[in-house]
Short mmCIF file of C-alpha atoms in Angstrom, two decimals:
data_model
loop_
_atom_site.label_atom_id
_atom_site.label_comp_id
_atom_site.label_asym_id
_atom_site.label_seq_id
_atom_site.Cartn_x
_atom_site.Cartn_y
_atom_site.Cartn_z
CA MET A 1 16.43 1.00 4.89
CA ILE A 2 16.29 -2.68 3.92
CA ILE A 3 14.76 -4.47 0.93
CA ILE A 4 13.42 -7.95 1.69
CA ASP A 5 12.24 -10.07 -1.25
CA ASP A 6 13.12 -13.56 -2.49
CA GLU A 7 12.93 -12.45 -6.14
CA ILE A 8 16.15 -10.85 -7.38
CA LEU A 9 14.29 -8.87 -10.05
CA ALA A 10 11.90 -7.45 -7.48
CA ARG A 11 14.82 -6.30 -5.31
CA GLU A 12 16.55 -4.84 -8.33
CA LYS A 13 13.43 -2.89 -9.30
CA ILE A 14 13.10 -1.26 -5.87
CA ARG A 15 16.84 -0.55 -5.77
CA ASN A 16 16.69 1.17 -9.17
CA PHE A 17 13.74 3.30 -8.08
CA LEU A 18 15.67 4.38 -4.97
CA ASN A 19 18.93 5.23 -6.75
CA ALA A 20 17.81 8.80 -7.38
CA GLU A 21 16.66 9.36 -3.79
CA LYS A 22 19.48 11.26 -2.08
CA ASP A 23 17.97 11.01 1.40
CA ILE A 24 17.61 7.22 1.41
CA GLU A 25 20.43 4.76 1.94
CA ILE A 26 19.96 1.06 1.24
CA SER A 27 21.63 -0.70 4.15
CA ALA A 28 20.99 -4.27 3.01
CA GLU A 29 19.02 -6.57 0.73
CA CYS A 30 17.68 -9.91 1.97
CA LYS A 31 16.20 -12.83 0.06
CA ASP A 32 14.53 -14.58 3.00
CA GLY A 33 13.15 -13.96 6.46
CA THR A 34 15.99 -15.65 8.34
CA ASP A 35 18.63 -13.37 6.85
CA ALA A 36 16.31 -10.38 7.29
CA ILE A 37 16.01 -10.90 11.04
CA LYS A 38 19.80 -10.74 11.42
CA LYS A 39 20.05 -7.60 9.29
CA ILE A 40 17.21 -5.84 11.09
CA ASN A 41 18.73 -6.62 14.48
CA SER A 42 22.18 -5.39 13.47
CA LEU A 43 21.24 -2.38 11.31
CA SER A 44 18.02 -1.13 12.97
CA PRO A 45 16.50 0.28 9.74
CA ASP A 46 13.77 2.92 9.90
CA LEU A 47 12.14 1.76 6.64
CA ILE A 48 11.60 -1.71 5.16
CA PHE A 49 10.16 -2.85 1.83
CA LEU A 50 8.87 -6.30 2.73
CA ASP A 51 7.60 -9.04 0.43
CA ILE A 52 4.76 -11.09 1.90
CA HIS A 53 5.25 -14.37 0.03
CA MET A 54 8.72 -15.83 0.55
CA PRO A 55 9.92 -19.43 1.00
CA GLY A 56 10.50 -20.51 4.56
CA MET A 57 9.63 -17.55 6.78
CA ASN A 58 7.21 -15.23 4.96
CA GLY A 59 6.74 -11.52 5.59
CA ILE A 60 3.92 -12.00 8.08
CA GLU A 61 5.92 -14.51 10.13
CA LEU A 62 8.94 -12.21 10.01
CA ILE A 63 7.03 -9.37 11.68
CA GLU A 64 5.44 -11.77 14.17
CA SER A 65 8.91 -12.89 15.27
CA PHE A 66 9.65 -9.38 16.57
CA LYS A 67 6.40 -9.23 18.56
CA GLY A 68 6.00 -5.77 20.13
CA GLU A 69 9.63 -4.79 19.54
CA PHE A 70 9.27 -4.20 15.81
CA SER A 71 10.02 -0.54 15.06
CA PRO A 72 10.71 0.09 11.33
CA VAL A 73 8.07 1.58 9.06
CA ILE A 74 6.89 -1.17 6.71
CA ILE A 75 5.76 -1.04 3.10
CA PHE A 76 4.43 -4.42 2.03
CA THR A 77 4.94 -5.76 -1.48
CA THR A 78 2.81 -8.59 -2.85
CA ALA A 79 1.81 -10.20 -6.13
CA HIS A 80 -1.35 -11.62 -4.61
CA HIS A 81 -4.10 -9.01 -4.64
CA LYS A 82 -6.49 -11.29 -2.74
CA TYR A 83 -4.17 -11.52 0.24
CA ALA A 84 -6.02 -9.39 2.78
CA ILE A 85 -5.53 -6.20 0.77
CA LYS A 86 -8.45 -4.49 2.50
CA ALA A 87 -6.89 -5.21 5.86
CA PHE A 88 -3.55 -3.78 4.73
CA GLU A 89 -5.31 -0.64 3.53
CA LEU A 90 -6.63 -0.19 7.05
CA PHE A 91 -3.59 -1.11 9.11
CA ALA A 92 -0.33 -0.97 7.15
CA LEU A 93 1.42 2.22 6.14
CA ASP A 94 1.16 1.12 2.53
CA TYR A 95 1.43 -1.83 0.17
CA LEU A 96 2.69 -2.18 -3.39
CA LEU A 97 0.84 -4.61 -5.61
CA LYS A 98 3.23 -6.26 -8.06
CA PRO A 99 3.93 -5.34 -10.77
CA PHE A 100 3.93 -1.69 -9.63
CA ASP A 101 5.25 1.29 -11.60
CA LYS A 102 7.50 4.17 -10.54
CA GLU A 103 4.58 6.56 -10.01
CA ARG A 104 2.90 4.19 -7.54
CA PHE A 105 6.25 3.56 -5.86
CA GLN A 106 6.85 7.30 -5.41
CA LYS A 107 3.45 7.75 -3.75
CA SER A 108 4.28 4.99 -1.30
CA LEU A 109 7.73 6.44 -0.62
CA SER A 110 6.21 9.88 -0.02
CA ARG A 111 3.89 8.42 2.60
CA ALA A 112 6.85 6.76 4.29
CA ARG A 113 8.80 10.04 4.38
CA SER A 114 5.86 11.90 5.91
CA HIS A 115 5.40 9.19 8.49
CA LEU A 116 9.08 9.08 9.44
CA GLN A 117 9.17 12.86 9.90
CA THR A 118 6.62 12.55 12.71
CA LYS A 119 9.15 10.47 14.68
CA ALA A 120 6.24 8.43 16.04
CA PRO A 121 6.06 4.97 14.47
CA THR A 122 4.63 3.36 17.62
CA GLU A 123 0.96 3.77 16.69
CA HIS A 124 1.61 2.41 13.21
CA ASN A 125 3.44 -0.62 14.56
CA GLU A 126 0.70 -1.35 17.07
CA LYS A 127 -1.72 -1.45 14.15
CA ILE A 128 0.59 -3.87 12.34
CA ILE A 129 0.62 -6.21 15.34
CA SER A 130 -3.19 -5.97 15.57
CA LEU A 131 -3.41 -6.85 11.91
CA LEU A 132 -1.20 -9.90 12.38
CA LYS A 133 -3.41 -11.21 15.15
CA GLU A 134 -6.46 -10.70 12.95
CA LEU A 135 -4.88 -12.43 9.95
CA LYS A 136 -3.33 -15.34 11.83
CA SER A 137 -6.43 -17.51 11.40
CA GLN A 138 -7.40 -16.05 8.01
CA LYS A 139 -4.30 -15.82 5.85
CA GLU A 140 -4.25 -17.73 2.60
CA PRO A 141 -1.90 -20.70 2.29
CA GLU A 142 1.33 -20.20 0.42
CA PRO A 143 1.00 -21.33 -3.19
CA LYS A 144 2.60 -24.75 -3.50
CA TYR A 145 3.53 -24.39 -7.16
CA LEU A 146 4.53 -21.55 -9.46
CA ASP A 147 1.62 -19.61 -10.91
CA ARG A 148 3.86 -17.43 -13.07
CA MET A 149 7.40 -17.22 -14.44
CA VAL A 150 9.70 -14.23 -14.88
CA ILE A 151 10.67 -13.88 -18.55
CA LYS A 152 13.45 -11.70 -19.95
CA SER A 153 12.98 -11.14 -23.67
CA ALA A 154 14.00 -8.45 -26.19
CA GLY A 155 15.13 -6.07 -23.47
CA ARG A 156 11.97 -6.33 -21.40
CA ILE A 157 10.92 -8.27 -18.33
CA PHE A 158 7.42 -9.68 -17.97
CA PHE A 159 5.48 -12.36 -16.16
CA LEU A 160 4.06 -15.42 -17.90
CA LYS A 161 1.24 -17.35 -16.24
CA THR A 162 2.10 -21.03 -16.03
CA GLU A 163 -1.41 -21.95 -17.18
CA GLU A 164 -0.56 -20.29 -20.53
CA ILE A 165 2.48 -22.52 -21.12
CA ASP A 166 2.01 -25.26 -23.76
CA HIS A 167 5.24 -27.11 -23.18
CA ILE A 168 8.83 -26.76 -21.99
CA GLU A 169 11.97 -28.16 -23.62
CA ALA A 170 15.58 -28.39 -22.47
CA ALA A 171 18.01 -26.12 -24.36
CA GLY A 172 21.54 -26.62 -23.07
CA ASN A 173 21.90 -24.77 -19.78
CA TYR A 174 18.50 -23.16 -20.33
CA LEU A 175 14.89 -24.12 -20.82
CA ARG A 176 12.76 -22.99 -23.73
CA VAL A 177 9.21 -22.18 -22.66
CA TYR A 178 6.53 -22.28 -25.37
CA SER A 179 3.33 -20.25 -25.03
CA ASN A 180 0.87 -18.81 -27.54
CA ASN A 181 3.10 -19.66 -30.52
CA GLU A 182 6.08 -17.88 -28.93
CA SER A 183 9.11 -19.25 -27.11
CA HIS A 184 11.25 -17.78 -24.33
CA LEU A 185 14.50 -18.88 -22.69
CA ILE A 186 14.81 -19.11 -18.93
CA ARG A 187 17.78 -20.18 -16.81
CA ASP A 188 16.73 -23.42 -15.11
CA THR A 189 16.91 -27.20 -15.39
CA MET A 190 14.28 -29.80 -16.21
CA ASN A 191 14.58 -31.48 -12.82
CA SER A 192 14.24 -28.16 -11.02
CA ILE A 193 11.29 -26.79 -13.01
CA GLU A 194 9.47 -30.11 -12.74
CA LYS A 195 9.34 -29.67 -8.96
CA LYS A 196 8.12 -26.08 -9.20
CA ILE A 197 5.10 -26.54 -11.47
CA ASP A 198 1.82 -28.32 -10.73
CA PRO A 199 2.16 -32.07 -11.52
CA SER A 200 -1.60 -32.33 -12.03
CA VAL A 201 -1.23 -29.96 -15.01
CA PHE A 202 2.33 -30.48 -16.29
CA VAL A 203 3.65 -33.92 -17.25
CA ARG A 204 7.20 -34.85 -18.15
CA ILE A 205 7.05 -37.06 -21.22
CA GLN A 206 10.79 -37.42 -21.86
CA ARG A 207 14.11 -36.30 -20.39
CA SER A 208 13.98 -32.99 -22.24
CA ALA A 209 10.24 -32.19 -22.51
CA ILE A 210 7.32 -31.32 -20.24
CA VAL A 211 3.81 -30.70 -21.58
CA ASN A 212 0.70 -28.99 -20.28
CA ILE A 213 -1.95 -31.72 -20.40
CA ASN A 214 -4.54 -29.10 -21.37
CA SER A 215 -2.51 -28.40 -24.52
CA VAL A 216 -2.43 -32.04 -25.67
CA LYS A 217 -4.67 -32.82 -28.63
CA GLU A 218 -3.84 -36.47 -29.35
CA LEU A 219 -1.63 -39.42 -28.41
CA LYS A 220 -0.57 -42.05 -30.93
CA PRO A 221 1.31 -45.29 -30.09
CA TRP A 222 4.78 -45.29 -31.58
CA PHE A 223 7.64 -47.81 -31.25
CA HIS A 224 8.70 -49.77 -28.16
CA GLY A 225 6.19 -48.20 -25.78
CA GLU A 226 6.77 -44.66 -27.02
CA TYR A 227 3.99 -42.29 -28.09
CA LEU A 228 3.65 -39.39 -30.48
CA VAL A 229 2.24 -36.46 -28.52
CA TYR A 230 0.37 -33.92 -30.66
CA LEU A 231 -0.32 -30.52 -29.15
CA LYS A 232 -3.18 -28.22 -30.12
CA ASN A 233 -0.71 -25.69 -31.58
CA GLY A 234 0.59 -28.27 -34.07
CA THR A 235 3.73 -29.28 -32.17
CA LYS A 236 4.65 -32.99 -32.31
CA LEU A 237 6.75 -34.57 -29.57
CA VAL A 238 7.87 -38.13 -28.87
CA SER A 239 7.51 -39.55 -25.38
CA GLY A 240 10.29 -41.53 -23.72
CA ARG A 241 9.78 -45.15 -22.68
CA THR A 242 10.83 -44.46 -19.09
CA PHE A 243 8.12 -41.79 -18.81
CA LYS A 244 5.24 -43.84 -20.23
CA ASP A 245 3.48 -44.05 -16.86
CA ASN A 246 3.20 -40.24 -16.85
CA LEU A 247 1.06 -40.42 -19.98
CA ARG A 248 -1.77 -41.88 -17.95
CA LYS A 249 -2.43 -38.39 -16.62
CA ILE A 250 -3.11 -37.22 -20.16
CA ARG A 251 -5.43 -40.02 -21.25
#
């Protein structure tokens, strides 16, 4: 079987769940559709865990590329519950709505085993192709910007909605993300994260700070074109002169 997901933590989660399954061998892991096509063609897996939302070629486009020749049993994984879930309930073998737990995963895996034992995936795959045709004109657009971040903190992994972030500051090779009077470190750069989050909501006010405009309480002129930026949580930041044009989005 093959795991296809652009998120390393998502692949790791499925891999960990499968470690105890003696009858299942993980042939490959892929982070995008292009690599997945090569692996599917060379390995001919009988089971695939397939993420729907991936950069470049998404899960739907991946299946479409095989047309009527697609033979593996597919279990979709998605973080977007509005993405044609009712249709998947009707046509796909199963789907896993992120974040899913081990119990839900085992139910899905049990369905896959039962299906594979019938040695007749053709009907299932025909339904998948029918679903693709139905969704082609209906599917939701890929989200342009991050709507959540993966946070590792105190031995746990959780998702933080970007709308809940007050501001972000550079911290060496990391970024410190502030939300609800807490802070979390993530491995990224200011230039990179700036491109990933919605510029209509997040504004870079200096080389090492980005703020959520909805978290800004007040702006006060400072020296040489700089401003003091007061956030609703009591945080005070100083804007950089080269970023003064960005402050217009806050006013």
